[in-house]
Short mmCIF file of C-alpha atoms and ligand atoms in Angstrom, two decimals:
data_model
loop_
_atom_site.label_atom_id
_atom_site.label_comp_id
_atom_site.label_asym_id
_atom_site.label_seq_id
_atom_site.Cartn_x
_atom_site.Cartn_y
_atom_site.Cartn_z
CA UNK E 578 167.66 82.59 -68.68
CA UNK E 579 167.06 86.16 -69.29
CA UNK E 580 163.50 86.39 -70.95
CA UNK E 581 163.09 88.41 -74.12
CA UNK E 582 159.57 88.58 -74.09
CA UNK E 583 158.28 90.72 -71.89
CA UNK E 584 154.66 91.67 -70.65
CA UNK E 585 155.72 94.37 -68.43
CA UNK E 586 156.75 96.47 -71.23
CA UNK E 587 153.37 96.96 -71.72
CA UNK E 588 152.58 98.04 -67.92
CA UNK E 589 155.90 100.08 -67.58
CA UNK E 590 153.90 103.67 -67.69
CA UNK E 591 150.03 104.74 -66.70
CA UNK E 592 150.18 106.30 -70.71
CA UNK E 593 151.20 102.82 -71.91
CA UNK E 594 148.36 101.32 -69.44
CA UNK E 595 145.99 103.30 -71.09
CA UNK E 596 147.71 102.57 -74.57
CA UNK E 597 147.02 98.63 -74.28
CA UNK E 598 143.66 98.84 -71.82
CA UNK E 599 141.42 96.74 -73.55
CA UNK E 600 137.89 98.08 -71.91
CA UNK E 601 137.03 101.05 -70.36
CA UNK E 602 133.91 102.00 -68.22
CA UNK E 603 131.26 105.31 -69.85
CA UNK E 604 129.09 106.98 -67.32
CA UNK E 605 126.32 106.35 -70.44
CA UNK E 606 126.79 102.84 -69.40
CA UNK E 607 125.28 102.42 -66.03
CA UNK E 608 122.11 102.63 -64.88
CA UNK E 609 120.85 103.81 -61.83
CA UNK E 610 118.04 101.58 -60.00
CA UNK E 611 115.87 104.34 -57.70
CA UNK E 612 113.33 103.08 -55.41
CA UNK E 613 110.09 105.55 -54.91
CA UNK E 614 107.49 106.19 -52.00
CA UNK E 615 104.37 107.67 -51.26
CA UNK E 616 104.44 111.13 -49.84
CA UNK E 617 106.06 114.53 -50.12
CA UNK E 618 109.91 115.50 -48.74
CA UNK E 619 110.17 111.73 -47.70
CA UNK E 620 113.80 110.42 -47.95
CA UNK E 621 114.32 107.02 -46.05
CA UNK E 622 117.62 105.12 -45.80
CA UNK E 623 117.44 101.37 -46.70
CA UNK E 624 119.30 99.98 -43.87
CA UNK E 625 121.35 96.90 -45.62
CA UNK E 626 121.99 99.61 -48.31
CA UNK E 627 123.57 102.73 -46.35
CA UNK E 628 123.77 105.87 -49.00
CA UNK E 629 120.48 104.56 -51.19
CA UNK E 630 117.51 105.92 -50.29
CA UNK E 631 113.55 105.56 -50.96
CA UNK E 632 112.31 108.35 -52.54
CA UNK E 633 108.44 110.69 -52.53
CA UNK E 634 108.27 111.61 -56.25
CA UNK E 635 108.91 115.44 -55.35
CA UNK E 636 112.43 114.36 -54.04
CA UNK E 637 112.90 111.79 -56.81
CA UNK E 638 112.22 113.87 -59.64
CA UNK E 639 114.83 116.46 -57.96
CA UNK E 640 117.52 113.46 -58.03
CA UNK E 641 116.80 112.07 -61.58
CA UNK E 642 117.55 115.79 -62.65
CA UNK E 643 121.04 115.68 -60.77
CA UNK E 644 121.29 111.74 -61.96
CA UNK E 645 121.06 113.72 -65.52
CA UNK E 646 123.33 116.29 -65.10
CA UNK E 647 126.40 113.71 -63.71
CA UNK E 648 125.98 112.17 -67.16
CA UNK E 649 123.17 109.82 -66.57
CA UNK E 650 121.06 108.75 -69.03
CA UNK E 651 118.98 105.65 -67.54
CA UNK E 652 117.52 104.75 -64.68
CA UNK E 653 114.93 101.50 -63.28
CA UNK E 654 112.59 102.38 -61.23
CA UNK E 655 110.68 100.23 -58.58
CA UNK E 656 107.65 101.13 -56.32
CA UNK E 657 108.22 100.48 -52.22
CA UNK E 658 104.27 100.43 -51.82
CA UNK E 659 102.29 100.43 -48.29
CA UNK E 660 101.01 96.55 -47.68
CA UNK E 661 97.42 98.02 -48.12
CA UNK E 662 98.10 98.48 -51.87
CA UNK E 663 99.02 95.16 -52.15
CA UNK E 664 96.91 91.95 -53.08
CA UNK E 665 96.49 88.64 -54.79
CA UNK E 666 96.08 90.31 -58.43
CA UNK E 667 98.72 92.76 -57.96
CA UNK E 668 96.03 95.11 -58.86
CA UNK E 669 98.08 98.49 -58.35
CA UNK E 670 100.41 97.18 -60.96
CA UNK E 671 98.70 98.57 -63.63
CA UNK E 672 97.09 101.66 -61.54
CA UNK E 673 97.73 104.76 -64.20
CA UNK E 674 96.61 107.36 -61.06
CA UNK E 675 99.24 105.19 -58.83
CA UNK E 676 101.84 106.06 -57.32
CA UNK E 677 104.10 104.53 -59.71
CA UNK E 678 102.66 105.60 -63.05
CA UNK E 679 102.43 108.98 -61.88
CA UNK E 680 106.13 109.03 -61.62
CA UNK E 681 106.79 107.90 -64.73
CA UNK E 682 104.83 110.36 -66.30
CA UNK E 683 106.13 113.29 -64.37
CA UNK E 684 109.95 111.99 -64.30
CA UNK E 685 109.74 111.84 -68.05
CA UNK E 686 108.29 115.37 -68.47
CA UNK E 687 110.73 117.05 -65.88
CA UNK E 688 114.03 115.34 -67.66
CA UNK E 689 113.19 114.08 -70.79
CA UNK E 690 116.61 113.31 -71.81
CA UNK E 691 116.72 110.32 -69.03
CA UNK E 692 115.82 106.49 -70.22
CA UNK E 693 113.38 105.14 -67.99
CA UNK E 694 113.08 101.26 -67.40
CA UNK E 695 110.12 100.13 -65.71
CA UNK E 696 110.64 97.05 -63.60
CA UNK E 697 106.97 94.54 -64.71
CA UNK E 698 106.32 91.84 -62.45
CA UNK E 699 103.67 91.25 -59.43
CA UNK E 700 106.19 91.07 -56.12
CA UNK E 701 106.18 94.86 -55.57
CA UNK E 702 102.36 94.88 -55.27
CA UNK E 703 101.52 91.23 -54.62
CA UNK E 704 100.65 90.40 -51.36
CA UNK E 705 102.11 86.99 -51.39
CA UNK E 706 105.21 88.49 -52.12
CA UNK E 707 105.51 86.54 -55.37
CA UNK E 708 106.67 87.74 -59.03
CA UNK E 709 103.65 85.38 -60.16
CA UNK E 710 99.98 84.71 -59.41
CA UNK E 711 99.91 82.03 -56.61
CA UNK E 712 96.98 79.59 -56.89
CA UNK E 713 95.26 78.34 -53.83
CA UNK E 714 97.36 75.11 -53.92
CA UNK E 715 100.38 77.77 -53.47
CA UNK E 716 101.61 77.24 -57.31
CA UNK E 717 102.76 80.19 -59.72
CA UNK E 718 100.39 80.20 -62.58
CA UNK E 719 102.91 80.89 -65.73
CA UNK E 720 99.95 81.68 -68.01
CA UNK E 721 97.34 83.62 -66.20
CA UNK E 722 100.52 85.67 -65.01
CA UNK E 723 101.13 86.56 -68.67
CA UNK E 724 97.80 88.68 -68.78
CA UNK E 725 98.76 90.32 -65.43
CA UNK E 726 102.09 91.18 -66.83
CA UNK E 727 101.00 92.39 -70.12
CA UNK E 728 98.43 95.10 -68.80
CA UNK E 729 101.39 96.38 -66.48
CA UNK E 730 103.70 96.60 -69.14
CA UNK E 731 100.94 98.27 -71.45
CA UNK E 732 100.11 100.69 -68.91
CA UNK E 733 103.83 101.88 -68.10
CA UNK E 734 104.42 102.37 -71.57
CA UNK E 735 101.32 104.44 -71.66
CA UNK E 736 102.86 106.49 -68.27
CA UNK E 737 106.13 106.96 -70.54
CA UNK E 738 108.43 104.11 -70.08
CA UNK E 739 111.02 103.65 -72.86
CA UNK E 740 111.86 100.51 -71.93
CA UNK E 741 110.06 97.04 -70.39
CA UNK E 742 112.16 95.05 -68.33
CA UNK E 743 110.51 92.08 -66.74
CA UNK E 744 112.18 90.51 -64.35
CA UNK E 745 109.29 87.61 -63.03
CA UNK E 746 111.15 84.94 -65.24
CA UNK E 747 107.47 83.52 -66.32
CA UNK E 748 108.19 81.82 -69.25
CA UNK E 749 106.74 83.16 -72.63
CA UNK E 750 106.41 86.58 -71.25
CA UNK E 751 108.65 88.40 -73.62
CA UNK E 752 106.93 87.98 -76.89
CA UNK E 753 103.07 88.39 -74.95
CA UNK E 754 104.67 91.63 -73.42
CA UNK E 755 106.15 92.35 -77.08
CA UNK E 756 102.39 91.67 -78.89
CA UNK E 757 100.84 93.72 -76.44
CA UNK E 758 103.10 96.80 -76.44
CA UNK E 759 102.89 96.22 -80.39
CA UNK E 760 98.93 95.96 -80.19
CA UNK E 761 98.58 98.74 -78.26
CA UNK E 762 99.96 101.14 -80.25
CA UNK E 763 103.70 101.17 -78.47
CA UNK E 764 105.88 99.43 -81.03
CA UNK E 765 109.28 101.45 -80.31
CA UNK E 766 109.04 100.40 -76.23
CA UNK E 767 112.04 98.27 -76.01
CA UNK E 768 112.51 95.35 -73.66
CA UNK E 769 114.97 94.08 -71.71
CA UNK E 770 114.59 90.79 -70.67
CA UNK E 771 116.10 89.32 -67.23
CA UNK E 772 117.15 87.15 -69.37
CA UNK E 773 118.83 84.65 -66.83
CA UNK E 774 117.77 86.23 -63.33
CA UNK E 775 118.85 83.38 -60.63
CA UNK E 776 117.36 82.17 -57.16
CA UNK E 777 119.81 84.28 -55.38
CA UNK E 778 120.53 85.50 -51.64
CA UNK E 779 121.69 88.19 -52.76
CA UNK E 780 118.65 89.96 -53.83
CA UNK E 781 117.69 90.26 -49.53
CA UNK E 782 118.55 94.29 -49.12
CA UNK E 783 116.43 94.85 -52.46
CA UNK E 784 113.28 92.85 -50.74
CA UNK E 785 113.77 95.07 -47.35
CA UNK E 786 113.55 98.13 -49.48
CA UNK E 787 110.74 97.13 -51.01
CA UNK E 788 109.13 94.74 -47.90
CA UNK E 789 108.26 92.13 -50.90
CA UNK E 790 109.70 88.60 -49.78
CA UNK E 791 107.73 86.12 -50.55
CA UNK E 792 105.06 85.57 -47.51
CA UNK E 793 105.44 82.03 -47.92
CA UNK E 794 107.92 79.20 -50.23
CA UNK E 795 110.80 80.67 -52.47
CA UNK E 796 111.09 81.57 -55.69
CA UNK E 797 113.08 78.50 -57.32
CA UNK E 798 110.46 77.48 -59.54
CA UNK E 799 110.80 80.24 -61.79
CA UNK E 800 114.33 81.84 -61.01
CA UNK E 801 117.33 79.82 -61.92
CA UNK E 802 119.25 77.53 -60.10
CA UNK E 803 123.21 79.42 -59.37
CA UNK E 804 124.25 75.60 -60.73
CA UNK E 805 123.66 76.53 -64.38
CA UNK E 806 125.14 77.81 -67.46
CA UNK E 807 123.31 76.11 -70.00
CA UNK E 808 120.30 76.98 -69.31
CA UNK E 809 120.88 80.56 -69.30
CA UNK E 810 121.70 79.61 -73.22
CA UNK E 811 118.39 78.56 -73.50
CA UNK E 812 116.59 81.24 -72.03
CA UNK E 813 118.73 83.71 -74.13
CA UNK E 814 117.35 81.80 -77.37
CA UNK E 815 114.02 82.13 -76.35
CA UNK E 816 114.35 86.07 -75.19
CA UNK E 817 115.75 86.73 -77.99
CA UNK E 818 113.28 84.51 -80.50
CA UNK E 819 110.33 86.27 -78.71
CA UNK E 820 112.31 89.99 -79.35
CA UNK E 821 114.09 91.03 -76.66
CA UNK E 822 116.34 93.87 -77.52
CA UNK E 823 118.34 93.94 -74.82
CA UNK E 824 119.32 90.68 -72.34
CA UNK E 825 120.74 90.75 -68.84
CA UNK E 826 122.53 88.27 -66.67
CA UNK E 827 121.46 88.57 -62.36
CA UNK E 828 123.48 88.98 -60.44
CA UNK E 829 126.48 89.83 -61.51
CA UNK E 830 129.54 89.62 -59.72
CA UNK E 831 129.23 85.56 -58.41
CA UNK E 832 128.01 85.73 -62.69
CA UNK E 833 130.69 86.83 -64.92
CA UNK E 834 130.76 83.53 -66.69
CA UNK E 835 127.29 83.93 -66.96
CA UNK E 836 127.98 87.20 -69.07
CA UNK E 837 130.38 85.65 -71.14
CA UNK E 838 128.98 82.71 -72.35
CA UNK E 839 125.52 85.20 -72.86
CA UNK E 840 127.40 87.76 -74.85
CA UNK E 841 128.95 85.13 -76.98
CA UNK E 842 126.41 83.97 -78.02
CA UNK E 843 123.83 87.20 -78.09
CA UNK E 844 123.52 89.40 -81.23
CA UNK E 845 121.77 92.15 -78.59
CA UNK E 846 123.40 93.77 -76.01
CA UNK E 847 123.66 92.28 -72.29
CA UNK E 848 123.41 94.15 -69.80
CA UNK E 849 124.12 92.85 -66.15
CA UNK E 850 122.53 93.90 -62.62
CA UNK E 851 124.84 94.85 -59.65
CA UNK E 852 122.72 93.57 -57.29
CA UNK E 853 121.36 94.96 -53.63
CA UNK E 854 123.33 92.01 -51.90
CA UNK E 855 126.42 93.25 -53.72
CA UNK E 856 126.55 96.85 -52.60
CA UNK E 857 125.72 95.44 -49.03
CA UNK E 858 128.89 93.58 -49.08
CA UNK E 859 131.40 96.22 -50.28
CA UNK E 860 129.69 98.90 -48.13
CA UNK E 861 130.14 96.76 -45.27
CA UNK E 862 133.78 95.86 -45.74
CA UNK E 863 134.45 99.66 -46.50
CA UNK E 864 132.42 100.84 -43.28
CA UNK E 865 134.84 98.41 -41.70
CA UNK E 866 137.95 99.52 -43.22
CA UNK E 867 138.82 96.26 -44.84
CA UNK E 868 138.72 97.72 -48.54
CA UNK E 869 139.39 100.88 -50.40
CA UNK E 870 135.79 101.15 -51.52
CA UNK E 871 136.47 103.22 -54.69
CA UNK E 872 138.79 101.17 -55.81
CA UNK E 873 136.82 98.12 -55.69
CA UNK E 874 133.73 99.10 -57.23
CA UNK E 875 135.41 100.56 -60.05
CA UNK E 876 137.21 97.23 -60.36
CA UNK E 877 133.82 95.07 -60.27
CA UNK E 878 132.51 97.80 -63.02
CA UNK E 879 135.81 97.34 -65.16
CA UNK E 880 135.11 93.14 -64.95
CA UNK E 881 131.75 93.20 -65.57
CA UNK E 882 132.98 95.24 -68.98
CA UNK E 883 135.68 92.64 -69.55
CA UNK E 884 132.77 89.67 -69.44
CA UNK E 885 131.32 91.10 -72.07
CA UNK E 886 128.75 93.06 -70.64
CA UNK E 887 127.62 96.31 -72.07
CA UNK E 888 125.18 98.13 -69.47
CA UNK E 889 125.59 97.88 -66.11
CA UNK E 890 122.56 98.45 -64.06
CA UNK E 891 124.00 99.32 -60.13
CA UNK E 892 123.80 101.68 -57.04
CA UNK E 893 126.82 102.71 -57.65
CA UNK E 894 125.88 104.35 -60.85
CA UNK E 895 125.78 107.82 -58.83
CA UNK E 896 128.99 107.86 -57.06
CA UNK E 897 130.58 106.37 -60.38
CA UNK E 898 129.34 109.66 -62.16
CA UNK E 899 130.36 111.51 -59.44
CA UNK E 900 134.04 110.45 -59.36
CA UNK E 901 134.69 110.37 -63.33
CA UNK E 902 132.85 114.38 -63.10
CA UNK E 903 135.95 114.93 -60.28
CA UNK E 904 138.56 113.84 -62.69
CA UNK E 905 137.59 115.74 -65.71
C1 LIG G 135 111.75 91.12 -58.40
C2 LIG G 135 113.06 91.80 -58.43
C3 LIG G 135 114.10 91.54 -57.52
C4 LIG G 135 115.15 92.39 -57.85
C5 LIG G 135 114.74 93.15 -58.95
N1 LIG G 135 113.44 92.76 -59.30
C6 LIG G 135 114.15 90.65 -56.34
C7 LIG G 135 113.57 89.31 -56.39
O1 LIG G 135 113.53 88.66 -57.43
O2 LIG G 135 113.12 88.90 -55.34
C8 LIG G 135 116.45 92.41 -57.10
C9 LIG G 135 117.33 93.57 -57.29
C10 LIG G 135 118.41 93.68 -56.30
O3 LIG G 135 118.63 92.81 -55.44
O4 LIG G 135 119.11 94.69 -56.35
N2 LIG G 135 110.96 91.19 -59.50
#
């Protein structure tokens, strides 16, 4: 049998490949997660994530600029704070003279043109290490956490945030955050809601960067079991009841059914979250010569694109720019 049909024709030439490619990666899609620190010329390594650094803001404002300039236009931001910021209220979270605030306000007046997300939930300033407020007992209270959760959000939008993303998976916290950026005055702050953030290992280099693991349990009772699908239906419906304007899957490669079955069914965009445990693993196989790093990360970008996602939020977003700037 000699067959007539023949999908080859359609891979015979890289200008037929790019003919028939059916997604394509933007630098406008990514965004860059950048982690800041207290002090001035301070640049430290986080050592499960060789190449990404902690930043002082004099340093970080310097990098958002080049971030900007390779094509850039978003970035998440999340504070690696001393332990004796840290307590039980998560107090510094809504600190406008903090260390975190003040970045926003001066990243946003040195490059205006850049989208900055602001991470809200307790973990980076809690000092039991939790996204929620633990009770005595050693529970997460859902509802007092709300309040918490709602000043912080309030207060970034006041240092210049353009966008909430909360990322404690407390349930109802969407629509308080969206009535309280509404009451106070901030009705064009967008959200984007971890919309179906699992229990996952892979989120361990993040927690070294930041020193925020939990001091004592896990956090299963308000991140998702990796057995579901459904669910993360069901938490879409409810983001986007309570007017979430954009939704995101995390993590993302171990995910990308996740992503599908989300950006079926969403009417916003999804975004998904290249997580810290993710670089780890490619870096480490490339550092070992057992991959052609470029070649897989710009596969796992092209994938996440073909699950449906739109915005990809990774640490790759840098040497992504750098290597599409190198072609053109
Ligand atoms: C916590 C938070 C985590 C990440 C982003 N926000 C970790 C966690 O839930 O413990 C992980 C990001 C990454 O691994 O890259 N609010």
């Amino acid at each position: 049998m000699i067959p007539f049909i023949r999908p080859r024709r359609n891979r015979v030439s890289p200008a037929i490949r790019d003919l028939v490619r059916e997604n394509s990666l933007s630098v406008t899609d990514l965004v860059m997660p950048l982690f800041v620190i207290a002090g001035e010329q301070q640049k430290t390594e986080v050592s499960s994530m060789p190449g990404v650094f902690r930043y002082s803001l004099d340093l970080l404002i310097a990098e958002c600029q080049e971030l900007y300039d390779l094509g850039i236009r978003a970035i998440v931001l999340f504070p690696a704070l001393d332990e004796s910021k840290k307590d039980k209220l998560a107090t510094e979270s809504a600190n406008l003279e903090g260390l975190y605030h003040r970045s926003l306000t001066q990243i946003k007046q040195a490059v205006p043109g850049l989208c900055i997300i602001t991470d809200v939930a307790m973990d980076p300033y809690s000092s039991d290490g939790h996204d929620g407020l633990v009770s005595d007992e050693g529970l997460i209270l859902n509802d007092e956490t709300l309040e918490i959760l709602c000043t912080q959000a309030v207060s970034q939008a006041k240092a210049g945030a353009d966008i909430i993303a909360p990322s404690d998976m407390m349930d109802g916290r969407v629509g308080a955050i969206r009535l309280a950026l509404d009451e106070a005055g901030f009705p064009d702050v967008g959200i984007m809601a971890y919309t179906a953030k699992y229990a996952s290992a892979y989120y361990g280099p993040f927690r070294e960067a930041l020193d925020s693991k939990p001091k004592k349990g896990d956090k299963k009772t308000y991140q998702m079991d990796p057995a579901n699908v459904n669910e993360a239906i069901r938490e879409l419906e409810l983001d986007l009841a309570e007017g979430a304007d954009i939704v995101m899957v995390k993590p993302g490669m171990p995910y990308l059914d996740v992503v599908r079955a989300l950006s079926e069914s969403s009417s916003v965009p999804v975004a998904v979250y290249n997580v810290s445990g993710e670089y780890a693993m490619l870096k480490a196989a490339a550092h070992m010569g057992w991959l052609d790093y470029r070649k897989a990360v710009e596969e796992a970008m092209i994938c996440f694109k073909r699950a449906g996602a739109k915005i990809i939020l990774t640490y790759h977003a840098k040497e992504l720019a750098q290597w599409m700037q190198e072609e053109n």
